[in-house]
Short mmCIF file of N, CA and C in Angstrom, two decimals:
data_model
loop_
_atom_site.label_atom_id
_atom_site.label_comp_id
_atom_site.label_asym_id
_atom_site.label_seq_id
_atom_site.Cartn_x
_atom_site.Cartn_y
_atom_site.Cartn_z
N MET A 376 8.01 1.60 2.67
CA MET A 376 7.81 1.85 1.25
C MET A 376 8.52 3.14 0.87
N GLN A 377 9.28 3.08 -0.21
CA GLN A 377 10.09 4.20 -0.67
C GLN A 377 9.23 5.42 -1.05
N ALA A 378 8.11 5.19 -1.70
CA ALA A 378 7.25 6.31 -2.13
C ALA A 378 6.79 7.14 -0.93
N ARG A 379 6.47 6.49 0.17
CA ARG A 379 6.05 7.20 1.38
C ARG A 379 7.17 8.12 1.85
N GLN A 380 8.40 7.64 1.83
CA GLN A 380 9.51 8.46 2.28
C GLN A 380 9.73 9.65 1.35
N TRP A 381 9.58 9.44 0.05
CA TRP A 381 9.71 10.56 -0.90
C TRP A 381 8.70 11.64 -0.58
N LEU A 382 7.46 11.24 -0.27
CA LEU A 382 6.43 12.22 0.07
C LEU A 382 6.79 12.99 1.33
N LEU A 383 7.28 12.29 2.33
CA LEU A 383 7.59 12.93 3.62
C LEU A 383 8.86 13.78 3.58
N ASP A 384 9.68 13.60 2.56
CA ASP A 384 10.94 14.36 2.46
C ASP A 384 10.74 15.81 2.08
N PHE A 385 9.56 16.18 1.57
CA PHE A 385 9.34 17.56 1.17
C PHE A 385 9.17 18.46 2.39
N PRO A 386 9.64 19.71 2.28
CA PRO A 386 9.54 20.65 3.41
C PRO A 386 8.11 20.79 3.94
N GLU A 387 7.99 20.73 5.26
CA GLU A 387 6.74 20.95 6.00
C GLU A 387 5.60 20.01 5.59
N THR A 388 5.95 18.84 5.11
CA THR A 388 4.93 17.84 4.77
C THR A 388 4.51 17.09 6.01
N ILE A 389 3.21 16.89 6.14
CA ILE A 389 2.70 16.07 7.23
C ILE A 389 1.89 14.91 6.64
N GLU A 390 1.87 13.81 7.39
CA GLU A 390 1.07 12.65 7.02
C GLU A 390 -0.12 12.62 7.97
N ASP A 391 -1.31 12.51 7.40
CA ASP A 391 -2.54 12.56 8.18
C ASP A 391 -3.44 11.41 7.71
N PHE A 392 -4.43 11.05 8.52
CA PHE A 392 -5.35 9.97 8.19
C PHE A 392 -6.81 10.41 8.40
N PRO A 393 -7.25 11.47 7.69
CA PRO A 393 -8.61 11.98 7.89
C PRO A 393 -9.70 11.04 7.37
N PHE A 394 -9.34 10.10 6.49
CA PHE A 394 -10.32 9.18 5.91
C PHE A 394 -10.25 7.80 6.55
N GLY A 395 -9.51 7.68 7.64
CA GLY A 395 -9.36 6.38 8.31
C GLY A 395 -7.95 5.85 8.15
N PRO A 396 -7.66 4.74 8.81
CA PRO A 396 -6.29 4.23 8.86
C PRO A 396 -5.76 3.65 7.55
N ASP A 397 -6.62 3.45 6.58
CA ASP A 397 -6.20 2.81 5.33
C ASP A 397 -5.71 3.78 4.26
N VAL A 398 -5.92 5.07 4.47
CA VAL A 398 -5.53 6.06 3.45
C VAL A 398 -4.69 7.16 4.11
N ALA A 399 -3.42 7.20 3.77
CA ALA A 399 -2.55 8.27 4.25
C ALA A 399 -2.69 9.47 3.32
N VAL A 400 -2.81 10.64 3.91
CA VAL A 400 -2.94 11.89 3.16
C VAL A 400 -1.73 12.75 3.47
N TYR A 401 -1.10 13.28 2.43
CA TYR A 401 0.10 14.10 2.59
C TYR A 401 -0.25 15.54 2.25
N LYS A 402 0.08 16.42 3.19
CA LYS A 402 -0.29 17.83 3.07
C LYS A 402 0.92 18.72 3.30
N VAL A 403 0.88 19.88 2.67
CA VAL A 403 1.82 20.94 2.94
C VAL A 403 0.99 22.18 3.27
N LYS A 404 1.26 22.77 4.41
CA LYS A 404 0.52 23.95 4.87
C LYS A 404 -0.99 23.69 4.86
N GLY A 405 -1.39 22.47 5.22
CA GLY A 405 -2.79 22.12 5.31
C GLY A 405 -3.46 21.77 4.00
N LYS A 406 -2.71 21.79 2.90
CA LYS A 406 -3.27 21.50 1.58
C LYS A 406 -2.76 20.14 1.08
N MET A 407 -3.68 19.29 0.66
CA MET A 407 -3.34 17.95 0.21
C MET A 407 -2.64 17.96 -1.15
N PHE A 408 -1.53 17.20 -1.24
CA PHE A 408 -0.87 17.02 -2.53
C PHE A 408 -0.75 15.56 -2.92
N ALA A 409 -1.05 14.62 -2.01
CA ALA A 409 -0.98 13.20 -2.35
C ALA A 409 -1.76 12.37 -1.34
N THR A 410 -2.15 11.18 -1.79
CA THR A 410 -2.68 10.16 -0.89
C THR A 410 -1.93 8.87 -1.22
N LEU A 411 -1.89 7.98 -0.24
CA LEU A 411 -1.26 6.68 -0.44
C LEU A 411 -2.10 5.65 0.28
N ALA A 412 -2.51 4.62 -0.45
CA ALA A 412 -3.38 3.60 0.14
C ALA A 412 -3.00 2.23 -0.39
N LEU A 413 -3.25 1.22 0.43
CA LEU A 413 -3.06 -0.17 0.04
C LEU A 413 -4.43 -0.75 -0.20
N GLY A 414 -4.64 -1.31 -1.39
CA GLY A 414 -5.95 -1.86 -1.69
C GLY A 414 -5.86 -3.10 -2.54
N ALA A 415 -6.99 -3.71 -2.74
CA ALA A 415 -7.07 -4.92 -3.56
C ALA A 415 -6.72 -4.59 -5.00
N VAL A 416 -6.10 -5.55 -5.67
CA VAL A 416 -5.69 -5.36 -7.06
C VAL A 416 -6.90 -5.10 -7.95
N SER A 417 -8.00 -5.79 -7.71
CA SER A 417 -9.22 -5.54 -8.47
C SER A 417 -10.41 -5.60 -7.52
N GLN A 418 -11.53 -5.15 -8.00
CA GLN A 418 -12.74 -5.15 -7.17
C GLN A 418 -13.17 -6.57 -6.82
N ASN A 419 -12.80 -7.54 -7.62
CA ASN A 419 -13.19 -8.93 -7.38
C ASN A 419 -12.26 -9.64 -6.41
N THR A 420 -11.17 -9.00 -6.02
CA THR A 420 -10.18 -9.62 -5.14
C THR A 420 -10.48 -9.25 -3.70
N GLN A 421 -10.49 -10.21 -2.83
CA GLN A 421 -10.69 -9.96 -1.41
C GLN A 421 -9.35 -9.63 -0.76
N ALA A 422 -9.32 -8.60 0.07
CA ALA A 422 -8.08 -8.16 0.71
C ALA A 422 -7.48 -9.24 1.61
N ASN A 423 -8.29 -10.14 2.14
CA ASN A 423 -7.77 -11.13 3.07
C ASN A 423 -7.23 -12.38 2.38
N GLU A 424 -7.12 -12.37 1.07
CA GLU A 424 -6.59 -13.52 0.35
C GLU A 424 -5.07 -13.57 0.37
N GLY A 425 -4.41 -12.57 0.91
CA GLY A 425 -2.96 -12.56 0.96
C GLY A 425 -2.41 -11.27 0.42
N ASP A 426 -1.25 -10.90 0.90
CA ASP A 426 -0.64 -9.63 0.50
C ASP A 426 -0.29 -9.56 -0.98
N ASP A 427 -0.10 -10.72 -1.62
CA ASP A 427 0.24 -10.69 -3.03
C ASP A 427 -0.93 -10.18 -3.88
N LYS A 428 -2.10 -10.08 -3.30
CA LYS A 428 -3.28 -9.58 -4.01
C LYS A 428 -3.52 -8.09 -3.74
N LEU A 429 -2.61 -7.46 -3.01
CA LEU A 429 -2.74 -6.04 -2.67
C LEU A 429 -1.71 -5.22 -3.42
N GLU A 430 -2.02 -3.96 -3.63
CA GLU A 430 -1.08 -3.05 -4.27
C GLU A 430 -1.26 -1.65 -3.68
N TYR A 431 -0.19 -0.88 -3.71
CA TYR A 431 -0.28 0.50 -3.27
C TYR A 431 -0.74 1.36 -4.43
N ARG A 432 -1.56 2.33 -4.10
CA ARG A 432 -2.05 3.31 -5.07
C ARG A 432 -1.83 4.70 -4.49
N MET A 433 -1.41 5.61 -5.33
CA MET A 433 -1.12 6.97 -4.90
C MET A 433 -1.91 7.93 -5.78
N ASN A 434 -2.59 8.89 -5.16
CA ASN A 434 -3.23 9.97 -5.90
C ASN A 434 -2.30 11.17 -5.88
N LEU A 435 -2.09 11.75 -7.07
CA LEU A 435 -1.22 12.92 -7.20
C LEU A 435 -1.90 14.00 -8.03
N LYS A 436 -1.73 15.23 -7.58
CA LYS A 436 -2.25 16.39 -8.32
C LYS A 436 -1.43 16.52 -9.61
N CYS A 437 -2.08 16.99 -10.66
CA CYS A 437 -1.39 17.07 -11.95
C CYS A 437 -2.02 18.15 -12.82
N ASP A 438 -1.21 18.76 -13.66
CA ASP A 438 -1.72 19.68 -14.67
C ASP A 438 -2.67 18.90 -15.58
N PRO A 439 -3.85 19.45 -15.91
CA PRO A 439 -4.83 18.69 -16.68
C PRO A 439 -4.31 18.10 -18.01
N GLN A 440 -3.54 18.87 -18.76
CA GLN A 440 -3.01 18.36 -20.04
C GLN A 440 -1.99 17.24 -19.81
N GLU A 441 -1.14 17.43 -18.82
CA GLU A 441 -0.14 16.41 -18.51
C GLU A 441 -0.81 15.15 -17.96
N ALA A 442 -1.88 15.32 -17.19
CA ALA A 442 -2.60 14.18 -16.62
C ALA A 442 -3.07 13.24 -17.74
N ILE A 443 -3.63 13.78 -18.78
CA ILE A 443 -4.10 12.99 -19.91
C ILE A 443 -2.93 12.29 -20.60
N MET A 444 -1.86 13.03 -20.82
CA MET A 444 -0.69 12.47 -21.49
C MET A 444 -0.11 11.30 -20.69
N LEU A 445 0.00 11.46 -19.37
CA LEU A 445 0.55 10.40 -18.53
C LEU A 445 -0.33 9.15 -18.56
N ARG A 446 -1.64 9.34 -18.60
CA ARG A 446 -2.56 8.20 -18.69
C ARG A 446 -2.40 7.46 -20.01
N ASP A 447 -2.10 8.21 -21.08
CA ASP A 447 -1.89 7.60 -22.39
C ASP A 447 -0.58 6.83 -22.46
N VAL A 448 0.44 7.32 -21.77
CA VAL A 448 1.78 6.72 -21.86
C VAL A 448 1.96 5.54 -20.91
N PHE A 449 1.44 5.65 -19.68
CA PHE A 449 1.68 4.64 -18.65
C PHE A 449 0.38 3.94 -18.25
N SER A 450 0.36 2.63 -18.36
CA SER A 450 -0.84 1.87 -17.98
C SER A 450 -1.11 1.94 -16.48
N ALA A 451 -0.10 2.27 -15.68
CA ALA A 451 -0.25 2.36 -14.22
C ALA A 451 -0.81 3.71 -13.78
N VAL A 452 -1.06 4.62 -14.71
CA VAL A 452 -1.60 5.94 -14.39
C VAL A 452 -3.04 6.00 -14.88
N LEU A 453 -3.95 6.26 -13.93
CA LEU A 453 -5.39 6.28 -14.20
C LEU A 453 -5.99 7.61 -13.74
N PRO A 454 -7.21 7.92 -14.19
CA PRO A 454 -7.88 9.11 -13.64
C PRO A 454 -8.00 8.99 -12.11
N GLY A 455 -7.88 10.09 -11.42
CA GLY A 455 -7.87 10.10 -9.96
C GLY A 455 -9.07 9.43 -9.32
N TYR A 456 -8.81 8.41 -8.52
CA TYR A 456 -9.86 7.67 -7.83
C TYR A 456 -10.40 8.52 -6.69
N HIS A 457 -11.70 8.76 -6.67
CA HIS A 457 -12.38 9.60 -5.67
C HIS A 457 -11.86 11.04 -5.66
N MET A 458 -11.34 11.50 -6.79
CA MET A 458 -10.78 12.85 -6.89
C MET A 458 -11.32 13.51 -8.16
N ASN A 459 -11.06 14.81 -8.30
CA ASN A 459 -11.39 15.51 -9.53
C ASN A 459 -10.48 14.94 -10.62
N LYS A 460 -11.05 14.21 -11.55
CA LYS A 460 -10.27 13.49 -12.55
C LYS A 460 -9.54 14.40 -13.53
N GLN A 461 -9.91 15.65 -13.58
CA GLN A 461 -9.20 16.60 -14.44
C GLN A 461 -7.86 16.99 -13.82
N HIS A 462 -7.79 17.06 -12.49
CA HIS A 462 -6.60 17.57 -11.80
C HIS A 462 -5.83 16.53 -11.01
N TRP A 463 -6.32 15.30 -10.96
CA TRP A 463 -5.67 14.26 -10.16
C TRP A 463 -5.54 12.97 -10.96
N ASN A 464 -4.41 12.29 -10.75
CA ASN A 464 -4.19 10.96 -11.30
C ASN A 464 -4.01 9.98 -10.15
N THR A 465 -4.40 8.74 -10.39
CA THR A 465 -4.07 7.64 -9.49
C THR A 465 -2.95 6.86 -10.14
N VAL A 466 -1.90 6.61 -9.38
CA VAL A 466 -0.75 5.85 -9.86
C VAL A 466 -0.73 4.52 -9.13
N ILE A 467 -0.78 3.43 -9.88
CA ILE A 467 -0.68 2.10 -9.30
C ILE A 467 0.80 1.79 -9.15
N LEU A 468 1.22 1.54 -7.92
CA LEU A 468 2.64 1.30 -7.64
C LEU A 468 2.95 -0.19 -7.78
N ASP A 469 2.92 -0.64 -9.02
CA ASP A 469 3.15 -2.06 -9.32
C ASP A 469 4.54 -2.32 -9.87
N GLY A 470 5.40 -1.29 -9.89
CA GLY A 470 6.75 -1.44 -10.39
C GLY A 470 6.90 -1.16 -11.87
N SER A 471 5.81 -0.93 -12.57
CA SER A 471 5.89 -0.71 -14.01
C SER A 471 6.30 0.73 -14.37
N LEU A 472 6.08 1.66 -13.46
CA LEU A 472 6.43 3.06 -13.70
C LEU A 472 7.88 3.28 -13.30
N PRO A 473 8.70 3.88 -14.17
CA PRO A 473 10.09 4.14 -13.79
C PRO A 473 10.16 4.99 -12.52
N GLU A 474 11.10 4.65 -11.65
CA GLU A 474 11.24 5.33 -10.36
C GLU A 474 11.41 6.84 -10.53
N GLY A 475 12.22 7.25 -11.49
CA GLY A 475 12.45 8.67 -11.74
C GLY A 475 11.19 9.40 -12.16
N GLU A 476 10.35 8.72 -12.92
CA GLU A 476 9.08 9.33 -13.36
C GLU A 476 8.14 9.50 -12.18
N LEU A 477 8.09 8.51 -11.30
CA LEU A 477 7.25 8.63 -10.11
C LEU A 477 7.74 9.79 -9.23
N GLN A 478 9.03 9.90 -9.04
CA GLN A 478 9.58 11.01 -8.24
C GLN A 478 9.24 12.35 -8.88
N ARG A 479 9.31 12.45 -10.20
CA ARG A 479 8.98 13.69 -10.91
C ARG A 479 7.51 14.03 -10.71
N MET A 480 6.63 13.03 -10.79
CA MET A 480 5.20 13.26 -10.61
C MET A 480 4.89 13.72 -9.19
N ILE A 481 5.57 13.13 -8.20
CA ILE A 481 5.38 13.54 -6.81
C ILE A 481 5.83 14.99 -6.62
N LEU A 482 7.00 15.33 -7.15
CA LEU A 482 7.51 16.71 -7.05
C LEU A 482 6.55 17.69 -7.71
N ASN A 483 6.04 17.35 -8.88
CA ASN A 483 5.10 18.24 -9.57
C ASN A 483 3.83 18.44 -8.76
N SER A 484 3.33 17.38 -8.13
CA SER A 484 2.13 17.49 -7.31
C SER A 484 2.38 18.44 -6.14
N TYR A 485 3.50 18.28 -5.49
CA TYR A 485 3.87 19.15 -4.36
C TYR A 485 3.95 20.61 -4.83
N LYS A 486 4.65 20.83 -5.95
CA LYS A 486 4.82 22.20 -6.46
C LYS A 486 3.48 22.84 -6.85
N LEU A 487 2.58 22.07 -7.46
CA LEU A 487 1.28 22.62 -7.83
C LEU A 487 0.53 23.16 -6.63
N VAL A 488 0.64 22.48 -5.50
CA VAL A 488 -0.01 22.93 -4.28
C VAL A 488 0.72 24.14 -3.70
N VAL A 489 2.04 24.08 -3.67
CA VAL A 489 2.84 25.19 -3.12
C VAL A 489 2.60 26.47 -3.91
N TYR A 490 2.49 26.36 -5.24
CA TYR A 490 2.29 27.55 -6.08
C TYR A 490 0.96 28.24 -5.83
N LYS A 491 0.04 27.58 -5.15
CA LYS A 491 -1.26 28.20 -4.81
C LYS A 491 -1.21 28.92 -3.45
N LEU A 492 -0.11 28.76 -2.72
CA LEU A 492 0.04 29.40 -1.41
C LEU A 492 0.47 30.85 -1.58
N PRO A 493 0.34 31.67 -0.53
CA PRO A 493 0.85 33.04 -0.60
C PRO A 493 2.35 33.05 -0.93
N LYS A 494 2.79 34.08 -1.65
CA LYS A 494 4.17 34.18 -2.14
C LYS A 494 5.21 33.94 -1.05
N LYS A 495 5.02 34.51 0.11
CA LYS A 495 5.99 34.38 1.20
C LYS A 495 6.17 32.91 1.58
N GLU A 496 5.06 32.17 1.67
CA GLU A 496 5.13 30.76 2.03
C GLU A 496 5.74 29.94 0.90
N GLN A 497 5.42 30.31 -0.35
CA GLN A 497 6.01 29.63 -1.51
C GLN A 497 7.53 29.70 -1.46
N VAL A 498 8.04 30.88 -1.27
CA VAL A 498 9.49 31.09 -1.29
C VAL A 498 10.17 30.28 -0.21
N SER A 499 9.63 30.30 1.00
CA SER A 499 10.27 29.58 2.11
C SER A 499 10.27 28.07 1.85
N LEU A 500 9.25 27.54 1.20
CA LEU A 500 9.20 26.11 0.91
C LEU A 500 10.08 25.74 -0.28
N LEU A 501 10.03 26.52 -1.35
CA LEU A 501 10.78 26.20 -2.56
C LEU A 501 12.28 26.34 -2.37
N LEU A 502 12.71 27.20 -1.45
CA LEU A 502 14.14 27.33 -1.16
C LEU A 502 14.75 26.05 -0.61
N HIS A 503 13.91 25.21 -0.01
CA HIS A 503 14.40 23.98 0.62
C HIS A 503 14.28 22.75 -0.27
N LEU A 504 13.87 22.94 -1.52
CA LEU A 504 13.78 21.79 -2.43
C LEU A 504 15.13 21.47 -3.04
#
């Protein structure tokens, strides 16, 4: 999946599975900036009915004002599932979101986490973007 590779392309990003094998967590310097999971399209759909009933979902950190705006503009962007809904969005990777917009949202999530790190660590990471 292309989105997974975009997440892993950022400097010092690691992929971890602290919540089990079904949810990949992406971290920089030990801080989470994204999750990626494959799940049923709806709560009424059984996962074993076939892959066409599954979709990837990604949680991304977001500025609170931008998070609301993105939810209003894109039907594939929802309040963060199992996350602080003020600071996280869930993006349904159903192909409806333009690829460039998804890449921008991933980059913003990464940067929001990096900007909370000590200045020295910020500089070393941002130089490689």
